[in-house]
mmCIF file of C-alpha atoms in Angstrom:
data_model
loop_
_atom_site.group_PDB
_atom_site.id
_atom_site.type_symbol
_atom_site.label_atom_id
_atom_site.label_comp_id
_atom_site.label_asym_id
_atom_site.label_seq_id
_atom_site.Cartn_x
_atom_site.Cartn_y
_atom_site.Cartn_z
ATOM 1 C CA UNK A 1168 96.004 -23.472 5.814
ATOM 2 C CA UNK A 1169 94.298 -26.306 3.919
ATOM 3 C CA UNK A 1170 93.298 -27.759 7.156
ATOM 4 C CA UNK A 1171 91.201 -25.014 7.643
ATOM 5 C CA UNK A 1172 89.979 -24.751 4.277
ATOM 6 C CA UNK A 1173 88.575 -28.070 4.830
ATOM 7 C CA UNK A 1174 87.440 -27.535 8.106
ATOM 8 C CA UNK A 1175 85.580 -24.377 6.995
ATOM 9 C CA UNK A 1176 84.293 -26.731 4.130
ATOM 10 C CA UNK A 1177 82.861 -29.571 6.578
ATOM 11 C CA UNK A 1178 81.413 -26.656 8.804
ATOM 12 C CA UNK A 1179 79.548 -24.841 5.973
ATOM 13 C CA UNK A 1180 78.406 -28.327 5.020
ATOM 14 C CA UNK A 1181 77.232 -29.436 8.700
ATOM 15 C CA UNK A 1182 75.653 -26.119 9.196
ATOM 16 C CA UNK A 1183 73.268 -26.661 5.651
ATOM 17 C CA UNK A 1184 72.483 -30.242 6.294
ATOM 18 C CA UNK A 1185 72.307 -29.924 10.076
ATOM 19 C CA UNK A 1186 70.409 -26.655 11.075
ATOM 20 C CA UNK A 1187 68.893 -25.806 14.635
ATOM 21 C CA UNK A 1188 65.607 -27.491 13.507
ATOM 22 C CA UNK A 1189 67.480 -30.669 13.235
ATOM 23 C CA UNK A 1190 69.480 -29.415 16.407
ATOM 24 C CA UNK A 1191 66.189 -28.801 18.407
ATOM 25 C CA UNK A 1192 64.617 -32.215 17.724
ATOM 26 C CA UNK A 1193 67.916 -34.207 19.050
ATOM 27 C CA UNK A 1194 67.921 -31.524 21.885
ATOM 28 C CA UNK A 1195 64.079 -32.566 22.426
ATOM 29 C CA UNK A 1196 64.476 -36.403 21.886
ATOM 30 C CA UNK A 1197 64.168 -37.506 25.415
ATOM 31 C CA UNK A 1198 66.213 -40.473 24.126
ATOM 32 C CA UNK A 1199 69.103 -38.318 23.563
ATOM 33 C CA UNK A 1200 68.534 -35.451 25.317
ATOM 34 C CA UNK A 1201 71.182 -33.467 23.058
ATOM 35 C CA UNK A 1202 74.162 -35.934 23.761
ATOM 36 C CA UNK A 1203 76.294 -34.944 20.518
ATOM 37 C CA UNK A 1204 75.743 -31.508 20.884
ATOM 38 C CA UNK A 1205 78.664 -30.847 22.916
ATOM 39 C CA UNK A 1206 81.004 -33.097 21.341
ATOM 40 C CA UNK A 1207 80.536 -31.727 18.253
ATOM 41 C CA UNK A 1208 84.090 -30.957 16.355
ATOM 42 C CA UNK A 1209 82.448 -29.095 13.405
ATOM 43 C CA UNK A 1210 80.120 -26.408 15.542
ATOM 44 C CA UNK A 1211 81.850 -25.581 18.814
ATOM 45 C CA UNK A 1212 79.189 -23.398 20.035
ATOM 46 C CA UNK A 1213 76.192 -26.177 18.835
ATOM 47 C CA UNK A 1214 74.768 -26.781 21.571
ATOM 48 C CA UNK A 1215 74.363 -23.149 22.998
ATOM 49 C CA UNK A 1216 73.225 -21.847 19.573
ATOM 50 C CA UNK A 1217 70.227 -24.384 19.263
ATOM 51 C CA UNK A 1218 68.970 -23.920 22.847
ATOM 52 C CA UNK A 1219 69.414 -20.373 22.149
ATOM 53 C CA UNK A 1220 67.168 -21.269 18.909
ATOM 54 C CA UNK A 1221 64.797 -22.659 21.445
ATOM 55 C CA UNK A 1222 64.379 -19.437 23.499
ATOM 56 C CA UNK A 1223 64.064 -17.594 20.425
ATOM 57 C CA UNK A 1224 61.246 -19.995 18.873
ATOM 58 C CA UNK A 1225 58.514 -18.064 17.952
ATOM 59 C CA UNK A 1226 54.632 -18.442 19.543
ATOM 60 C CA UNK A 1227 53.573 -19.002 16.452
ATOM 61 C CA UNK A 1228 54.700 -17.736 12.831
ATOM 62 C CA UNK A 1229 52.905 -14.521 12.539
ATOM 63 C CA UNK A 1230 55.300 -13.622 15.813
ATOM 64 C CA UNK A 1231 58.972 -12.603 15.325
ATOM 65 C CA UNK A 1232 61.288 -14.665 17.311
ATOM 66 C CA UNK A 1233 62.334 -13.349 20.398
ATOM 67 C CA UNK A 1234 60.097 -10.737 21.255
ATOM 68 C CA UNK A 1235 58.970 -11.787 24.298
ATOM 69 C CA UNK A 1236 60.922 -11.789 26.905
ATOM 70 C CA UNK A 1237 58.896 -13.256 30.048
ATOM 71 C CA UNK A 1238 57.833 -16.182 27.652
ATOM 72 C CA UNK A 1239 61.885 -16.910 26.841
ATOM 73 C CA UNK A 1240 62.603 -17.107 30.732
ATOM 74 C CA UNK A 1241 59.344 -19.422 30.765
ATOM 75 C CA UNK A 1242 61.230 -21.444 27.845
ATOM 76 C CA UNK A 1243 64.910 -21.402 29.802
ATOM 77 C CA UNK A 1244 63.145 -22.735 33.345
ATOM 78 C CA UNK A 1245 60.676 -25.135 31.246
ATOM 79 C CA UNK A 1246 63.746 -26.715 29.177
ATOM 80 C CA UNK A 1247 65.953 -26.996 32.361
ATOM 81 C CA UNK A 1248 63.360 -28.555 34.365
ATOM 82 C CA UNK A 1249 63.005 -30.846 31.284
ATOM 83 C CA UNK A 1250 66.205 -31.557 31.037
ATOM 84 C CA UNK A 1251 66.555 -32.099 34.578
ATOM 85 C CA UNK A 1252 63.452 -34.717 34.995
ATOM 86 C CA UNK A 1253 64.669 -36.256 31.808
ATOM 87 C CA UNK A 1254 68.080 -36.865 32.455
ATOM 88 C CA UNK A 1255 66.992 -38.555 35.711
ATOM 89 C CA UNK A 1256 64.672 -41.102 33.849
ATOM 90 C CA UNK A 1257 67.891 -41.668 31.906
ATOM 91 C CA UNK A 1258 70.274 -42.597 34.433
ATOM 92 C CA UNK A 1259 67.506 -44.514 36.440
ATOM 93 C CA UNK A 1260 67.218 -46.457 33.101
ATOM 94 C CA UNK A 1261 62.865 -45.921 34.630
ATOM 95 C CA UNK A 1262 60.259 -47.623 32.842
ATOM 96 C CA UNK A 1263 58.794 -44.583 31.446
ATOM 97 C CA UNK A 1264 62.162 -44.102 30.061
ATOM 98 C CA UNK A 1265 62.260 -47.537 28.129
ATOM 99 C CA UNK A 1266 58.752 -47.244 26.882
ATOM 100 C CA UNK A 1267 59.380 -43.655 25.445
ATOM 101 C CA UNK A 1268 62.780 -44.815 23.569
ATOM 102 C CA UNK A 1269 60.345 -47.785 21.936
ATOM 103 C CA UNK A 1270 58.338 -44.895 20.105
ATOM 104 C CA UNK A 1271 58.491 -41.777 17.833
ATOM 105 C CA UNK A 1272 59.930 -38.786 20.291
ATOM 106 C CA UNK A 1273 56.747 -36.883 19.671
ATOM 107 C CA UNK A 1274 54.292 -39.804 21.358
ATOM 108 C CA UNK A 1275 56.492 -38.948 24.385
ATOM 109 C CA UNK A 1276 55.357 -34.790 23.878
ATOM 110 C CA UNK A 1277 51.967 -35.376 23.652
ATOM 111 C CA UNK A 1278 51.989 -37.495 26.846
ATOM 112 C CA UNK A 1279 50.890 -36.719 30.333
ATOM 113 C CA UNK A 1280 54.604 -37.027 31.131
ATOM 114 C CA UNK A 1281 54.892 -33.090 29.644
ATOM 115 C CA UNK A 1282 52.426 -31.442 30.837
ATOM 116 C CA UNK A 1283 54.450 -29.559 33.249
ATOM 117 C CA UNK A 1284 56.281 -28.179 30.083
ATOM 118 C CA UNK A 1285 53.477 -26.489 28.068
ATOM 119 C CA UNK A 1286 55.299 -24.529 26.074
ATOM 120 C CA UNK A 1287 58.520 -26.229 25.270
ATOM 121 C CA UNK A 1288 55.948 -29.335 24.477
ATOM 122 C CA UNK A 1289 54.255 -26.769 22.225
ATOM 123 C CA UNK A 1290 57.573 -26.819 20.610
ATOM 124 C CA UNK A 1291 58.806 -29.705 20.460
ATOM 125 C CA UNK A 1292 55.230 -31.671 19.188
ATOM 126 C CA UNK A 1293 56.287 -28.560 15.764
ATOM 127 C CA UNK A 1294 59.872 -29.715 15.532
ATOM 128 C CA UNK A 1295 59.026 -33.454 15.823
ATOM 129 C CA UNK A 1296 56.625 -32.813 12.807
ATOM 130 C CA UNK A 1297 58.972 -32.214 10.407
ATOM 131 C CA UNK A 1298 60.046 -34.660 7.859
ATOM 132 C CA UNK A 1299 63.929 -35.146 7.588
ATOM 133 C CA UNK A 1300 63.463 -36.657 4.520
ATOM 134 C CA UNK A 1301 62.206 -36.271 0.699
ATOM 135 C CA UNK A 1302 61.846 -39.704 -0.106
ATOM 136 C CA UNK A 1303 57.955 -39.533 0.465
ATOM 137 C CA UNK A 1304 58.014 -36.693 -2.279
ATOM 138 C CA UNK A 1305 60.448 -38.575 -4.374
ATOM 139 C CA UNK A 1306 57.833 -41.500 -4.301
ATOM 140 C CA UNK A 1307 55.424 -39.766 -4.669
ATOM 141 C CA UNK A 1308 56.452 -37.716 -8.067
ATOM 142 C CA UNK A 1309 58.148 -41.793 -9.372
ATOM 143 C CA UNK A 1310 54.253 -42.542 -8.879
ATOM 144 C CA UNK A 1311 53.074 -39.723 -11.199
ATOM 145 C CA UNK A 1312 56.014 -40.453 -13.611
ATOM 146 C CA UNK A 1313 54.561 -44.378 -13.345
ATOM 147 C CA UNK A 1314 50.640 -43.278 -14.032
ATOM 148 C CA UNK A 1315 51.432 -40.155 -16.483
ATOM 149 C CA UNK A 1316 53.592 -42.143 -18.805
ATOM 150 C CA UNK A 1317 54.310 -41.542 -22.670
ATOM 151 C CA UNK A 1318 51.105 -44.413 -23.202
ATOM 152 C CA UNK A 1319 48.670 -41.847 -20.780
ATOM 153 C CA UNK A 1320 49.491 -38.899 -21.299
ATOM 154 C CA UNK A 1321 46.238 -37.933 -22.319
ATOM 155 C CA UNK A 1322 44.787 -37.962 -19.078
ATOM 156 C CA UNK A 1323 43.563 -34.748 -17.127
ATOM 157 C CA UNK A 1324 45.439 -33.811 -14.552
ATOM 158 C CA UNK A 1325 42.575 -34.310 -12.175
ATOM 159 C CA UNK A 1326 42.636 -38.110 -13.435
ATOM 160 C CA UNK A 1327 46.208 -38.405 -13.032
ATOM 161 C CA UNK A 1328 45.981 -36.949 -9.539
ATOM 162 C CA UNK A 1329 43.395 -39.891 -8.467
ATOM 163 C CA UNK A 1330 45.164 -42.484 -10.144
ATOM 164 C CA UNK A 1331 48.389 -41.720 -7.743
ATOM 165 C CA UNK A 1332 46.056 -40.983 -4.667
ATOM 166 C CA UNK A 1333 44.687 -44.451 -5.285
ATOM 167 C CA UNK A 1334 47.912 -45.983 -6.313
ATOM 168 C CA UNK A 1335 49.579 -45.052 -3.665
ATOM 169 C CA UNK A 1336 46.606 -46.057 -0.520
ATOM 170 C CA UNK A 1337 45.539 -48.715 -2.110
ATOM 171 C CA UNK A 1338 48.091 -50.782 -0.018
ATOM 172 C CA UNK A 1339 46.956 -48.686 2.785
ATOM 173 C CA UNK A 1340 43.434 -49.673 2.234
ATOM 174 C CA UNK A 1341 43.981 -53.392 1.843
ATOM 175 C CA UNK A 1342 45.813 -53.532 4.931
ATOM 176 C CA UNK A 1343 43.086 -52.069 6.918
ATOM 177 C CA UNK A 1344 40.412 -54.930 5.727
#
């Protein structure tokens, strides 16, 4: 009984932290290709409920998921051709294969290596451009906690918003030079 209270627990938890965004980008990571997904001991049925995510991924997001059905059976046949060409590279260890698991997954999706996969690349190039983290944000309000401080707070909120913009590119900028 507590073991599956706790199980229950860790699979509520997995479930928040780990949705079928997170699940779609491992899926898509030609690196991985989904590996985990099966092995999973917290979400039996992972695997089949993010591809089934995948299907039901929406054109665009004034379109309700899963209304089309001849573009989901493009989806299925795109991802399993996909995963088919991609597990090959894998196995083959190919040199396309090493040079795509050198770089971000979504340099691989915008490559002429996908374009026989329009629309899962259509995808996968939305997934790969999410951030998994808030650290950026978390610098980014330390930075306005660093320039609107007890000694300037005074300044307009249009100043303050420069002062950060330029505190935080200036390393940018002095890199580029």
């Amino acid at each position: 009984n507590e073991l599956n209270y706790a199980m229950g627990i860790a699979k509520e938890r997995w479930e928040f932290i780990y949705g079928d965004a997170h699940g779609l980008a491992y899926l898509l990571d030609p690196r991985y290709i989904g590996d985990a997904l099966d092995r999973s001991t917290v979400a039996e049925n992972w695997r089949a409920d993010v591809e089934s995510f995948l299907y039901d991924f929406p054109e665009s997001d004034s379109i309700r998921p899963g209304d089309d059905q001849q573009r989901k059976m493009g989806l299925y046949n795109e991802y399993q051709a996909w995963f088919a060409q991609a597990s090959q590279l894998r196995e083959r260890n190919d040199f396309r294969y090493q040079q795509y698991s050198k770089h971000h997954p979504s340099n691989y999706w915008r490559s002429t290596e996908t374009l026989k996969f329009p629309m899962l690349s259509k995808i996968a190039q939305r997934v790969m451009a999410i951030v998994p983290s808030s650290a950026s944000s978390e610098r980014n309000f330390s930075t306005y906690g660093f320039v609107h401080s007890k000694l300037r707070n005074s300044l307009s909120p249009g100043s303050v918003e420069k002062l950060v913009y330029i505190k935080t590119n200036a390393l940018q900028v002095q890199q580029d030079i």
